[in-house]
Short mmCIF file of C-alpha atoms in Angstrom, two decimals:
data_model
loop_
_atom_site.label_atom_id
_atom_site.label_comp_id
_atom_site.label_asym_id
_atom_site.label_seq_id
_atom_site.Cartn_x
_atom_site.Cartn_y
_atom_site.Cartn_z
CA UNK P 17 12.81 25.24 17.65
CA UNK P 18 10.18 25.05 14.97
CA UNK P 19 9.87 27.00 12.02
CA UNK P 20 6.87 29.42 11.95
CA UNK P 21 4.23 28.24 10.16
CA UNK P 22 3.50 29.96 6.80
CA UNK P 23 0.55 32.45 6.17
CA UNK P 24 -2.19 31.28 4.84
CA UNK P 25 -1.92 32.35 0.66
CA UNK P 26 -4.11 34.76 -0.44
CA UNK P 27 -7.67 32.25 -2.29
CA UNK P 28 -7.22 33.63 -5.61
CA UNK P 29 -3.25 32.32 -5.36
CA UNK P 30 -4.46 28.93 -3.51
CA UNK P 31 -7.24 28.29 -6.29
CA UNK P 32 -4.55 28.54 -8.82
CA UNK P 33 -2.45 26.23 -7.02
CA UNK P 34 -5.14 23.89 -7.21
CA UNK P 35 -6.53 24.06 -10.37
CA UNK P 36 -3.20 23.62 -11.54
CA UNK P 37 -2.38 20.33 -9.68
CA UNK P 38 -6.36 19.10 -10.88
CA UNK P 39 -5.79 19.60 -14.40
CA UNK P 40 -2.86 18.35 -14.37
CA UNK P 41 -4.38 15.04 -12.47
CA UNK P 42 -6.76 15.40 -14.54
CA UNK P 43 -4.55 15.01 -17.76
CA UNK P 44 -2.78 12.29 -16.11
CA UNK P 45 -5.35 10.38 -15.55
CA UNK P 46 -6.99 10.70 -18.93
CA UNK P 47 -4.02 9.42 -20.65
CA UNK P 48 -3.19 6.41 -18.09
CA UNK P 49 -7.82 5.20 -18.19
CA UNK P 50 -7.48 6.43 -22.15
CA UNK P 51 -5.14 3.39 -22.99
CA UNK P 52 -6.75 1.26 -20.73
CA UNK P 53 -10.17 1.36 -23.19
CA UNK P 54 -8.30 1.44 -26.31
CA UNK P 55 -6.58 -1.50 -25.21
CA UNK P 56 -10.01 -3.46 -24.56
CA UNK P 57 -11.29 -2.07 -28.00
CA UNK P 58 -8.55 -1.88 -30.74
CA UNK P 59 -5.27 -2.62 -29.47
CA UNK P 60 -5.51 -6.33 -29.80
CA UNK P 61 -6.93 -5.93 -33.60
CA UNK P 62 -4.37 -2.97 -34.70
CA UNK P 63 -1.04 -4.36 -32.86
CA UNK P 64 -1.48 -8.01 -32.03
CA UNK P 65 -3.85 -9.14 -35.37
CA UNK P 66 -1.69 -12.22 -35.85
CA UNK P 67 -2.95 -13.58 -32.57
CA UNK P 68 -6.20 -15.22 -31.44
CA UNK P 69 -8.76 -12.65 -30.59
CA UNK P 70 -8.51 -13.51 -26.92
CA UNK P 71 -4.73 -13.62 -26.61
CA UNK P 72 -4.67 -10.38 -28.92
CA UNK P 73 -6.55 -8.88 -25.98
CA UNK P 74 -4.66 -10.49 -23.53
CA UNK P 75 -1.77 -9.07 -25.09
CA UNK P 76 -2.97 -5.53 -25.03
CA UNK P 77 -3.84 -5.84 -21.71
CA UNK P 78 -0.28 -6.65 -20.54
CA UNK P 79 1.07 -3.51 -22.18
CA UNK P 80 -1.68 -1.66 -19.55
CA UNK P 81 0.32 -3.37 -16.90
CA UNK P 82 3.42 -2.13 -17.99
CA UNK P 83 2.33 1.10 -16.92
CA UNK P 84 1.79 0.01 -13.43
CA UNK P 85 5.27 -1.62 -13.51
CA UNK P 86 7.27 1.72 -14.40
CA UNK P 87 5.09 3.87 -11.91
CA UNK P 88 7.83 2.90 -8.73
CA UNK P 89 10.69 3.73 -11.28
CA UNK P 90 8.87 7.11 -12.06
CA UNK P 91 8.53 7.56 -8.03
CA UNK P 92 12.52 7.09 -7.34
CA UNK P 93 13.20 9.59 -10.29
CA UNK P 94 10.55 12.76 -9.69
CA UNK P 95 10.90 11.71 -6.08
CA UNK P 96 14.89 12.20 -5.65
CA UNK P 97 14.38 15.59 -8.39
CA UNK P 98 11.66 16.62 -7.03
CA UNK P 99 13.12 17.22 -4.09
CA UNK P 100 16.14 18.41 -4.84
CA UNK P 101 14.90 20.90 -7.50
CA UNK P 102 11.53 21.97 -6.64
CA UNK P 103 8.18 20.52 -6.58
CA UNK P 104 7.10 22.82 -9.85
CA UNK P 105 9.85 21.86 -12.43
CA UNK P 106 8.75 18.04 -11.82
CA UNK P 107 5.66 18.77 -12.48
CA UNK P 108 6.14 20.45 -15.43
CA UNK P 109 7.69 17.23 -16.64
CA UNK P 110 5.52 14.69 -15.94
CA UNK P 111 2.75 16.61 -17.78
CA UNK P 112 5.04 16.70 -20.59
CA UNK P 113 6.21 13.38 -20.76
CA UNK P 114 2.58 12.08 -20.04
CA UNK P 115 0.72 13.85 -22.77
CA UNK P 116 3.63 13.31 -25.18
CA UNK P 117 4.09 9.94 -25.01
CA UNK P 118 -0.61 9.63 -25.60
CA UNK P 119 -0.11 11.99 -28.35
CA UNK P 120 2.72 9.75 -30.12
CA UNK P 121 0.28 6.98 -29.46
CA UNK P 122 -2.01 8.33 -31.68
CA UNK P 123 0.37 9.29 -34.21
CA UNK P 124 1.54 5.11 -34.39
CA UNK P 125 1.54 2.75 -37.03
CA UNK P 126 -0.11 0.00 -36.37
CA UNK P 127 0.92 -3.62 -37.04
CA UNK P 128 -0.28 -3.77 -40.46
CA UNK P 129 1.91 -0.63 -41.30
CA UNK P 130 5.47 -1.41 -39.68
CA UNK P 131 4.69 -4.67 -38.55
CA UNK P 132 6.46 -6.09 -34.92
CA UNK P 133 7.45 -2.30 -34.34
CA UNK P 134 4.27 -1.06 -33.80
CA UNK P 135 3.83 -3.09 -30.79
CA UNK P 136 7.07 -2.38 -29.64
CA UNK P 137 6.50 1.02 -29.86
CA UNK P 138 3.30 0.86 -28.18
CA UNK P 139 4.65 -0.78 -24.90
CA UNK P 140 7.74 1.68 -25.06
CA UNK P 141 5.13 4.54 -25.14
CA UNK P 142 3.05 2.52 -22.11
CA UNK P 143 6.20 2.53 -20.41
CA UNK P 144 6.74 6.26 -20.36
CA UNK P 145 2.88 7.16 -19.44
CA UNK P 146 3.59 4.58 -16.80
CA UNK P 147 7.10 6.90 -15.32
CA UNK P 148 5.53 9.75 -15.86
CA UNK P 149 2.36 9.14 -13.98
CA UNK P 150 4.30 7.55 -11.08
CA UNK P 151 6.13 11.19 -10.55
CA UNK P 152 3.00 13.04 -11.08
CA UNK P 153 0.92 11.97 -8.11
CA UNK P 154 3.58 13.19 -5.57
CA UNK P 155 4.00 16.46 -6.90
CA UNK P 156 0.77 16.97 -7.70
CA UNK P 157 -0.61 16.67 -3.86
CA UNK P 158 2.66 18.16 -2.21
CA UNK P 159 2.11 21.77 -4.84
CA UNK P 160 -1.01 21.72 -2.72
CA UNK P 161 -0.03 20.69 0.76
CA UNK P 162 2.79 22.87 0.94
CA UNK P 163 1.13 26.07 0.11
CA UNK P 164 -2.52 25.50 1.19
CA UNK P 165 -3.94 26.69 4.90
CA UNK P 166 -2.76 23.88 7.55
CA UNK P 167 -6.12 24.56 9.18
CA UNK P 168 -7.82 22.88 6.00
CA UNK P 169 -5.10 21.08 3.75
CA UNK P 170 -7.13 17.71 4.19
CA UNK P 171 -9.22 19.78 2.14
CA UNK P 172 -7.30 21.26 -0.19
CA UNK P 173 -5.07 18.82 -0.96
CA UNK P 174 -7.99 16.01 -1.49
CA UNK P 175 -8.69 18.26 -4.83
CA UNK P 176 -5.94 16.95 -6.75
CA UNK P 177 -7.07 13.31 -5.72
CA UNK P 178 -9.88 14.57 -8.02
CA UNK P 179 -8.32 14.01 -11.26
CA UNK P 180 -8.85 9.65 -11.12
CA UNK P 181 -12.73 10.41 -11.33
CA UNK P 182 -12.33 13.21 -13.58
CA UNK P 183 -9.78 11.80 -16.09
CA UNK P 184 -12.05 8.26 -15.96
CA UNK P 185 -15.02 10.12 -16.93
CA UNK P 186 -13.40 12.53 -19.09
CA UNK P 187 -11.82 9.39 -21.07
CA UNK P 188 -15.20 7.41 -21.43
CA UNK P 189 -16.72 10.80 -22.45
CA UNK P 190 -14.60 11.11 -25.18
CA UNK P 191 -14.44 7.51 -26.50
CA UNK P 192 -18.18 7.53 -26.06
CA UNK P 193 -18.58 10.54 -28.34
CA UNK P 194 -16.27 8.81 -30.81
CA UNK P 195 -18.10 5.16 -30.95
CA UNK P 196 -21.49 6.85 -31.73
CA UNK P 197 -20.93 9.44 -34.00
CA UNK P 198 -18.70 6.95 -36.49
CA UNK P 199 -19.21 3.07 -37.75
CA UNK P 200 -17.05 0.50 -36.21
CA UNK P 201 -15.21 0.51 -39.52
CA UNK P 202 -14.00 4.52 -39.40
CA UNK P 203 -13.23 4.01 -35.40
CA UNK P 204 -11.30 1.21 -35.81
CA UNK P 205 -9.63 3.10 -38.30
CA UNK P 206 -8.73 6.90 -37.43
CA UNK P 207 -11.40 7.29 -35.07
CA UNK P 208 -9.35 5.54 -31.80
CA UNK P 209 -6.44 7.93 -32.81
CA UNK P 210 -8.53 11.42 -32.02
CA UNK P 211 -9.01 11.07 -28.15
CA UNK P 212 -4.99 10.23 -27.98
CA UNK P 213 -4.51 13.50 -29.86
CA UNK P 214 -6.87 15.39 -28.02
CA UNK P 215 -4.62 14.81 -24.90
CA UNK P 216 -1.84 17.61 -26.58
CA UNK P 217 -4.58 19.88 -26.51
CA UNK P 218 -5.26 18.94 -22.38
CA UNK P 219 -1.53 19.36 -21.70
CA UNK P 220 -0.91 23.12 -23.46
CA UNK P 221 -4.01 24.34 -21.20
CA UNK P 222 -2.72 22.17 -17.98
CA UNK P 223 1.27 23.21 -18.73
CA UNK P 224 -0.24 27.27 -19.00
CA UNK P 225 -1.79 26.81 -15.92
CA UNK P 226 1.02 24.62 -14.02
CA UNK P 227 3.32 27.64 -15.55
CA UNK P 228 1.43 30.22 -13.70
CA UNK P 229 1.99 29.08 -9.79
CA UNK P 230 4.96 29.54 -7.30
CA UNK P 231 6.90 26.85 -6.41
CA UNK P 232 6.34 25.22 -2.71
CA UNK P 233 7.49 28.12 0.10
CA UNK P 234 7.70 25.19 2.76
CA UNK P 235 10.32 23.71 -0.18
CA UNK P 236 12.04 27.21 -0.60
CA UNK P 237 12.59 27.74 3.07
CA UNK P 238 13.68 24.34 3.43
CA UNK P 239 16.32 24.61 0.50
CA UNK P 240 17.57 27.81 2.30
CA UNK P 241 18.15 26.06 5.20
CA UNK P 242 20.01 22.99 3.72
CA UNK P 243 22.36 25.43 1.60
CA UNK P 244 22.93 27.58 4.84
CA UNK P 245 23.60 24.64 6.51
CA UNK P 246 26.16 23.49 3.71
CA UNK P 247 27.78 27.25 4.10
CA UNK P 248 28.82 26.77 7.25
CA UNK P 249 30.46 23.42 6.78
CA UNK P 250 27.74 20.52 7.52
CA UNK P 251 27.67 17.50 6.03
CA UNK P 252 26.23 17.01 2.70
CA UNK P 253 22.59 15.72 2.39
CA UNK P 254 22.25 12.22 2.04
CA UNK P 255 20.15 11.45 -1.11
CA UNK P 256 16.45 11.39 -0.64
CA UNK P 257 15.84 8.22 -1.07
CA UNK P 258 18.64 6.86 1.36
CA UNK P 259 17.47 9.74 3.88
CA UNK P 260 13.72 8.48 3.72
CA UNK P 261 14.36 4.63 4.06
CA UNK P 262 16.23 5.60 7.14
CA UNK P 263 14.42 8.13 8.62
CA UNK P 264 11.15 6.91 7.39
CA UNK P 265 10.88 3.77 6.60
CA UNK P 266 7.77 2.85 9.31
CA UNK P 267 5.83 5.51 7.22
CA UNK P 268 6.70 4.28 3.96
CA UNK P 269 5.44 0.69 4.90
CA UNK P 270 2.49 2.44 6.63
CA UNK P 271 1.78 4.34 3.02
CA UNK P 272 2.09 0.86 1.45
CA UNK P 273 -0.25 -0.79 3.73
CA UNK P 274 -2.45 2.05 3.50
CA UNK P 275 -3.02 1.55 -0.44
CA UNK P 276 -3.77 -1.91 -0.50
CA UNK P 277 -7.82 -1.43 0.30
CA UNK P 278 -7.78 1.79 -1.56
CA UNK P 279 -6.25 0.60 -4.78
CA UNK P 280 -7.28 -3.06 -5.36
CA UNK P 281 -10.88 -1.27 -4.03
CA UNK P 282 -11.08 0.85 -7.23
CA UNK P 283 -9.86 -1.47 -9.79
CA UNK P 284 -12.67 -4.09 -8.26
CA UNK P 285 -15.29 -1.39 -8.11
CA UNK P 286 -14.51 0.08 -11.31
CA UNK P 287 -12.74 -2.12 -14.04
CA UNK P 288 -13.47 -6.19 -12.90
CA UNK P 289 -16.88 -5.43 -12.10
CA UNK P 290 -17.12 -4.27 -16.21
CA UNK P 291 -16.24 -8.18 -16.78
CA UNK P 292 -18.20 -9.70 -13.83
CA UNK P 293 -21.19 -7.32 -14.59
CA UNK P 294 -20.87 -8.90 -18.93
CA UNK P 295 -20.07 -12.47 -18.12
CA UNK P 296 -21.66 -13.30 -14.53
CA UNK P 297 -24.92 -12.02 -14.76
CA UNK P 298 -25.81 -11.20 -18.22
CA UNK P 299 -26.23 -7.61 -18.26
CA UNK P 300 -25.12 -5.70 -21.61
CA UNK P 301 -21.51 -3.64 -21.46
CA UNK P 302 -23.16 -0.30 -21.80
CA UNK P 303 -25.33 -0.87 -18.53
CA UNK P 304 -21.95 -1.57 -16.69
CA UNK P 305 -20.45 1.15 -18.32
CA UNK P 306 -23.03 3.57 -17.44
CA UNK P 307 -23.19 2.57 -13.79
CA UNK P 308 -19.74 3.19 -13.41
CA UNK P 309 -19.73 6.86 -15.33
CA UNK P 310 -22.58 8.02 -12.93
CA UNK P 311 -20.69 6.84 -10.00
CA UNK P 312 -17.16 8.32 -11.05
CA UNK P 313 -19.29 11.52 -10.74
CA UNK P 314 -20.48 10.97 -7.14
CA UNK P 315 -16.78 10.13 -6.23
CA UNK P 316 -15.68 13.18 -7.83
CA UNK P 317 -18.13 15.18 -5.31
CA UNK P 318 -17.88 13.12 -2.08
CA UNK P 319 -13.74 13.32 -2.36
CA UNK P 320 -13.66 17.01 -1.42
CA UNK P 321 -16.16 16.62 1.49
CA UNK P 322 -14.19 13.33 2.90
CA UNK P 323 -11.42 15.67 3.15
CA UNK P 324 -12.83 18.56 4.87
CA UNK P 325 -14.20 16.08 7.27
CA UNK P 326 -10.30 14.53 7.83
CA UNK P 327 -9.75 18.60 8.80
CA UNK P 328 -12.38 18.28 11.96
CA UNK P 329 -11.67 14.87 12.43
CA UNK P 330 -8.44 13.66 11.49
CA UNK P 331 -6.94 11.88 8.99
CA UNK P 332 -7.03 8.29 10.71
CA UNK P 333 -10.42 8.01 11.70
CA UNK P 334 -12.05 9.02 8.03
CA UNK P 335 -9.28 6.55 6.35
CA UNK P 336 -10.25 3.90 8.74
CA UNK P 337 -13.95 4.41 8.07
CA UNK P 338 -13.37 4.00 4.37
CA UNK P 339 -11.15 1.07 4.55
CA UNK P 340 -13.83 -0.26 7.14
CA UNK P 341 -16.45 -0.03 4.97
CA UNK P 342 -15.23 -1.20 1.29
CA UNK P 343 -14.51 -4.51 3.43
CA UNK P 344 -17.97 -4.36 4.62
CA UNK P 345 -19.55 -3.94 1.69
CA UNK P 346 -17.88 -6.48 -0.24
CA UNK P 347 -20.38 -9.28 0.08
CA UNK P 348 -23.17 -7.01 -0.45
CA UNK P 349 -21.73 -5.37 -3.81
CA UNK P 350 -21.68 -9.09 -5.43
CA UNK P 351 -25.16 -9.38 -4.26
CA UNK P 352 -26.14 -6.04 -5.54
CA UNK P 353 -24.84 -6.79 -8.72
CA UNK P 354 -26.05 -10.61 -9.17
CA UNK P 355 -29.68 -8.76 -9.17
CA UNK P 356 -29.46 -8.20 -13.06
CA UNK P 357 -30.88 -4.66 -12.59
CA UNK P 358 -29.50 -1.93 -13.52
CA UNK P 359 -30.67 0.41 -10.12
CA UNK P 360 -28.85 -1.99 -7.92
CA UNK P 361 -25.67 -2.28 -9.74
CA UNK P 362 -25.65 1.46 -9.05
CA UNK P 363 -26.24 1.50 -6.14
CA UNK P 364 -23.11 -1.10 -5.19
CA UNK P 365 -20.95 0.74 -7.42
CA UNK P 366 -21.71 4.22 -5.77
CA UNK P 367 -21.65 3.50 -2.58
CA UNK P 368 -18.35 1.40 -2.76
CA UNK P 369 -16.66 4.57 -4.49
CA UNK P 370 -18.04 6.99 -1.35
CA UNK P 371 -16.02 4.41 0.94
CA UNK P 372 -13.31 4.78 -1.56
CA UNK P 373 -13.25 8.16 -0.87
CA UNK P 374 -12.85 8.02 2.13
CA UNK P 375 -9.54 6.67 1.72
CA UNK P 376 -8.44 8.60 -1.40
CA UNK P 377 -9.31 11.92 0.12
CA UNK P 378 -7.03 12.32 3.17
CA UNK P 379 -4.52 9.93 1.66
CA UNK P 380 -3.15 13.02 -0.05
CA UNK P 381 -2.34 15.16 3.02
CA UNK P 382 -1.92 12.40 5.24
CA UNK P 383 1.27 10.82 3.33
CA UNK P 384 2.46 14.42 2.71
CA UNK P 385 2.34 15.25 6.59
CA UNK P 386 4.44 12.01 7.26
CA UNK P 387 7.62 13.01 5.38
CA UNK P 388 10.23 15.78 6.40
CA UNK P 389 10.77 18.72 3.49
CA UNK P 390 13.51 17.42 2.05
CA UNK P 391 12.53 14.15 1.45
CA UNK P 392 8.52 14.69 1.06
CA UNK P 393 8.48 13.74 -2.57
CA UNK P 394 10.61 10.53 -2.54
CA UNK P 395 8.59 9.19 0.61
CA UNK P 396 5.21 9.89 -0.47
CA UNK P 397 5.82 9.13 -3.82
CA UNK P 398 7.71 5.64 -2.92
CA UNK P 399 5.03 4.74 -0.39
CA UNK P 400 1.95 5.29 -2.92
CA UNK P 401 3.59 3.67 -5.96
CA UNK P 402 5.15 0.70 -5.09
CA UNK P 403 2.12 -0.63 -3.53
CA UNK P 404 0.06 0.31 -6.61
CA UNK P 405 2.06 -2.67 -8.22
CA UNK P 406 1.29 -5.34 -5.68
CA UNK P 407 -1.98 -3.72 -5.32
CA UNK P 408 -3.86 -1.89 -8.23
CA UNK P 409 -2.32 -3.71 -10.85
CA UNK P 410 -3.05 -7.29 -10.55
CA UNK P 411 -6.08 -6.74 -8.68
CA UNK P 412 -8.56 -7.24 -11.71
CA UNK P 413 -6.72 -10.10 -12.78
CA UNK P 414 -6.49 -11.92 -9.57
CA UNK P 415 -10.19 -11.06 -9.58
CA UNK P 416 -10.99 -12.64 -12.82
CA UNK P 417 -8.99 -15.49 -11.95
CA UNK P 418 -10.89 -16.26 -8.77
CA UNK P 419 -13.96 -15.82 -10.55
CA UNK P 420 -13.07 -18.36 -13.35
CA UNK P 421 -11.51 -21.31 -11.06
CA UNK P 422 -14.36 -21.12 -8.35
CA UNK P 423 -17.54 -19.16 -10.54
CA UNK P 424 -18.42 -17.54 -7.06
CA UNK P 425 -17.99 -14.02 -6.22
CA UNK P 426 -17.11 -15.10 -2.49
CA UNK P 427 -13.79 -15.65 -3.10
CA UNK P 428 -12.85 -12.00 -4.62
CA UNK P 429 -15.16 -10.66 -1.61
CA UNK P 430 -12.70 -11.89 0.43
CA UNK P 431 -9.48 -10.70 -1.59
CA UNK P 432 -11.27 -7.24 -0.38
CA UNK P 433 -11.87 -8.17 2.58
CA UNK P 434 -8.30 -9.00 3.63
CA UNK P 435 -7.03 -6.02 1.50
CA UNK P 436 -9.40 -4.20 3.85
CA UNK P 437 -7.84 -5.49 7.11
CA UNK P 438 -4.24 -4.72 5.69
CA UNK P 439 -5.28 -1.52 5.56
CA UNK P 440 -7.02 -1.16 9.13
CA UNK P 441 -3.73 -2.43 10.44
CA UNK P 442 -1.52 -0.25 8.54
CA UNK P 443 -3.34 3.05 9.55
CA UNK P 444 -4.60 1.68 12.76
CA UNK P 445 -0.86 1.77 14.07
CA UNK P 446 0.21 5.31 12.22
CA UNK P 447 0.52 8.41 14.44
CA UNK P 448 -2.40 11.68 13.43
CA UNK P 449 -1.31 13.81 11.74
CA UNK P 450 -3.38 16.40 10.88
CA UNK P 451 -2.23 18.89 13.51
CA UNK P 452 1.22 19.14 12.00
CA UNK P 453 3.61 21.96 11.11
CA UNK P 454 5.10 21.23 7.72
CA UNK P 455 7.52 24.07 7.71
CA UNK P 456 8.22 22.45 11.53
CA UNK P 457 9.23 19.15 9.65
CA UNK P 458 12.71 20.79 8.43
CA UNK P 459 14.75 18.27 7.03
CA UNK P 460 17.70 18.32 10.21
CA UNK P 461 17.34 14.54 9.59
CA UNK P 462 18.60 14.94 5.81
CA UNK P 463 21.61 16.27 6.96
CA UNK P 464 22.27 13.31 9.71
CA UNK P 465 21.74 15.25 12.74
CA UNK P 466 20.01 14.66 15.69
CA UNK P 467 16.29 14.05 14.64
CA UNK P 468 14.87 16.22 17.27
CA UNK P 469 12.74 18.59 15.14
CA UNK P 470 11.36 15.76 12.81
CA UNK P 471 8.33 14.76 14.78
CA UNK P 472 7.46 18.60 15.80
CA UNK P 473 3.65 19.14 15.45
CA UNK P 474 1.52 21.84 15.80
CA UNK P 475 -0.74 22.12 18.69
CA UNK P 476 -4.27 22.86 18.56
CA UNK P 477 -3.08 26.75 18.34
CA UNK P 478 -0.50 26.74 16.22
CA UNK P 479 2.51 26.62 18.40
CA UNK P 480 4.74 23.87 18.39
CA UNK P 481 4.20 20.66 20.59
CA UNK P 482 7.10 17.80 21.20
CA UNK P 483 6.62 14.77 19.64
CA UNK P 484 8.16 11.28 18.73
CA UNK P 485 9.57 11.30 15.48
CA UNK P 486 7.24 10.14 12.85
CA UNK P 487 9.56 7.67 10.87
CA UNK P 488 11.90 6.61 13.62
CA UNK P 489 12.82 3.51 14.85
#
C-alpha cells in the first residue's frame, strides 16, 4: 500500500524552508561565478605571473575547471550521507565547506608571497568549492521537495534553482562595486580579496537560516521505516549508490541526458558569448557584461513561473519546450549578436535564458520525483553532476575552439543544437511525473525486496494509482 501523503506545511514553515535552500543556492553560487571573474581578472597576474599573459589566464582558467571536475565526487559523498543522515546536516556542510574554502581564498598569498604554493593552494581551495557545490544542489532542491505541497512542488522547488541567477548577479554586483570605486592598482592589490571575504558574511546569515528548518518528514518517515524494517530482521540496506544504479539507473541516464541542453545552454548564453561578444564583433566587455546582468534578472523571474506552469502541465512538456527552443534559437542568437548593437544582444541573451528556464525550473522536482526516499539524494545528485562535467564544463571551451578553427558561429550553433536533441530524447522517453506520491516512493527497493511500491503515483486525487517502476529494467 502507499504511504499517505503528508499535509501540506503550514506557509510561514514552507517559506522558511525555502528561503533557506535560496540563500544557501544563493551562497553557493556566489562563491563557484565569484572565482570564475577573479580568475579572468587577477588570477593569472597574482598566481601564474611567471607565465605569458595568455597562458597565465589559461592557467587560471583550468583551476575553474577543477571545480567542475570535483562536483561528481561531491555528489557520491553528500549523496550516500545525505541520505543516510538527513537532508539538513548535508546541507549544513556544504554551506560550510563552500564559504570556507572562498573566504581562505581571500585570505591567500599570492605567488609573489609564497611562491609555487600559492597556486597550489588556490586549486586545492577550487577543489573543495568544487565538492562542496556538487553536494549542495541535491540537498538544496530535495529540503524543498520533500516538505513543500505535492499539488505545487514544481513550484516550490524551482525557487532554489534561483540561486545560479542570483549568485551570478550578486557576484558581478559586487566585483562591479569594487572595480569602480578603486584604481586598477588597489584592486589588483586588496581590492579582489573583499568580495571572497564578503562570502563569510553570506554563509553566517544562510547557516542561521538553514539552522532554523526541520529536516525532510518524507526522509524521517522513510528512516522509520528502514530501521523498523531492520528490527524485525530484514536485510541491511544496500548503500545508496549501489541501490540507485540498480534500481535507477534508466533515470540517472535520463537526468544526464536531461542536462546536456540545459547546462552547455547557460555556459554558451552566459560566459562564451562574453568572448564571442569582445572578439567577434567588436563590442566593448562592459556592453556584454551588462546584457548578461539584465538578463540573469529576467531568468531569476521567469524560473518560478516555468515551474508553476510544470504544476498544470507537467514536468515533460515545459522541459521539452525549453530544450526545444534553446535549439531553435541557436542560429538566431549568433545573428542577434553579430548586429553590433547593444538592444539585440539583449534580446538573444534574454530570451535564450527564458528557454533556459524552462529547463532549470522543473528540473528540480522532476529529478527529485524520479528517485525512491532512500536513495533521492545519491540519484539526483549523481544524475545532475556528472553530466555537468561532460556538459557545463567544457562547453565554453569547445565553443571557443570552434570559433577559432572555423571563425563562424555555425558550428557552435550546432554544438547546441545537438545538445538540444540529446535532451529531447532523454526527456522525450522519461515517464511524468508530476502526479507522484513521494512518501508513496518508500525505499522497499533499498532493502532488496520486491519493487512493487517504487513506481506508486498519485492519482489526480490523491490516492494511489499502480504504476511501472520508474527506474526498472
Amino acid at each position: 500500500m502507499a504511504a499517505p501523503a503528508t499535509s501540506p506545511p503550514a506557509s510561514a514553515n514552507l517559506r522558511r524552508i525555502v528561503a533557506a535552500s535560496l540563500i544557501g543556492t544563493t551562497v553557493a553560487w556566489y562563491d563557484f561565478f565569484l572565482y570564475g571573474s577573479a580568475a579572468a581578472l587577477v588570477f593569472n597576474k597574482l598566481f601564474f605571473p611567471g607565465s605569458d599573459p595568455l597562458v597565465g589566464t589559461l592557467l587560471s582558467f583550468l583551476t575553474y575547471a577543477v571545480g567542475f571536475a570535483a562536483r561528481p565526487l561531491g555528489a557520491l559523498v553528500f549523496g550516500h550521507y545525505g541520505d543516510r543522515l538527513g537532508r539538513k546536516k548535508l546541507l549544513v556542510l556544504s554551506l560550510l565547506l563552500m564559504g570556507g574554502a572562498t573566504f581562505a581564498i581571500g585570505l591567500l598569498p599570492t605567488h609573489a608571497t609564497v611562491g609555487t604554493a600559492a597556486p597550489v593552494l588556490l586549486t586545492a581551495l577550487r577543489l573543495v568549492q568544487g565538492f562542496a557545490l556538487g553536494g549542495e544542489w541535491g540537498g538544496a532542491v530535495l529540503l524543498v521537495s520533500e516538505h513543500g505541497d505535492a499539488r505545487r512542488r514544481g513550484f516550490w522547488a524551482s525557487w532554489p534553482q534561483t540561486g545560479a541567477p542570483a549568485g551570478q548577479l550578486l557576484a558581478t554586483g559586487v566585483l562591479s562595486v569594487m572595480t569602480a570605486l578603486l584604481s586598477d592598482a588597489a584592486f589588483t592589490s586588496w581590492g579582489w580579496r573583499v568580495p571572497f571575504l564578503l562570502s563569510g558574511v553570506l554563509v553566517i546569515v544562510g547557516l542561521w537560516v538553514r539552522l532554523s528548518v526541520d529536516e525532510s518528514p518524507v526522509f524521517r518517515a522513510a528512516l522509520a521505516r528502514a530501521e523498523a524494517r531492520r528490527a524485525e530482521g530484514a536485510a541491511l540496506e544496500r548503500m545508496p549508490l549501489v541501490a540507485v544504479l540498480r534500481h535507477h539507473w534508466r533515470d540517472v541516464l535520463i537526468a544526464m541526458g536531461a542536462r546536456m541542453a540545459e547546462n552547455i545552454s547557460y555556459y554558451v548564453i552566459t560566459a562564451f558569448v562574453l568572448v564571442y561578444a569582445t572578439s567577434h564583433t567588436g563590442l566593448s566587455q562592459q556592453t556584454a557584461l551588462n546584457a548578461v546582468l539584465i538578463a540573469s534578472a529576467l531568468h531569476f523571474a521567469v524560473i518560478p513561473a516555468w515551474g508553476a506552469l510544470s504544476d498544470r502541465i507537467g514536468r515533460r512538456p515545459v522541459y521539452l519546450l525549453g530544450a526545444a527552443g534553446v535549439g531553435v534559437w541557436a542560429f538566431p542568437f549568433f545573428a542577434l549578436v553579430d548586429s553590433h548593437h547593444f538592444g539585440p544582444l539583449l534580446l538573444a541573451v534574454s530570451v535564450g535564458l527564458v528557454f533556459h528556464g524552462a529547463m532549470y525550473a522543473p528540473q528540480a522536482a522532476f529529478f527529485a520525483e524520479m528517485f525512491a526516499t532512500r536513495m533521492r539524494y545519491s540519484g539526483a545528485s549523481i544524475g545532475a553532476q556528472f553530466s555537468s562535467v561532460a556538459a557545463g564544463a567544457p562547453a565554453p571551451l569547445i565553443a571557443t575552439a570552434l570559433l577559432a578553427d572555423y571563425d563562424s558561429p555555425t558550428p557552435i550553433a550546432l554544438y547546441v543544437i545537438a545538445a538540444a536533441l540529446l535532451t529531447l530524447l532523454a526527456v522525450g522517453v522519461a515517464r511524468e511525473t508530476r502526479s507522484r506520491d513521494l512518501t508513496a516512493v518508500d525505499g522497499n527497493a533499498v532493502e532488496g525486496d520486491a519493487v512493487a511500491g517504487e513506481g506508486r503515483t498519485a492519482g489526480p486525487d490523491g490516492g494511489a494509482s499502480s504504476a511501472v517502476p520508474s527506474g526498472g529494467a
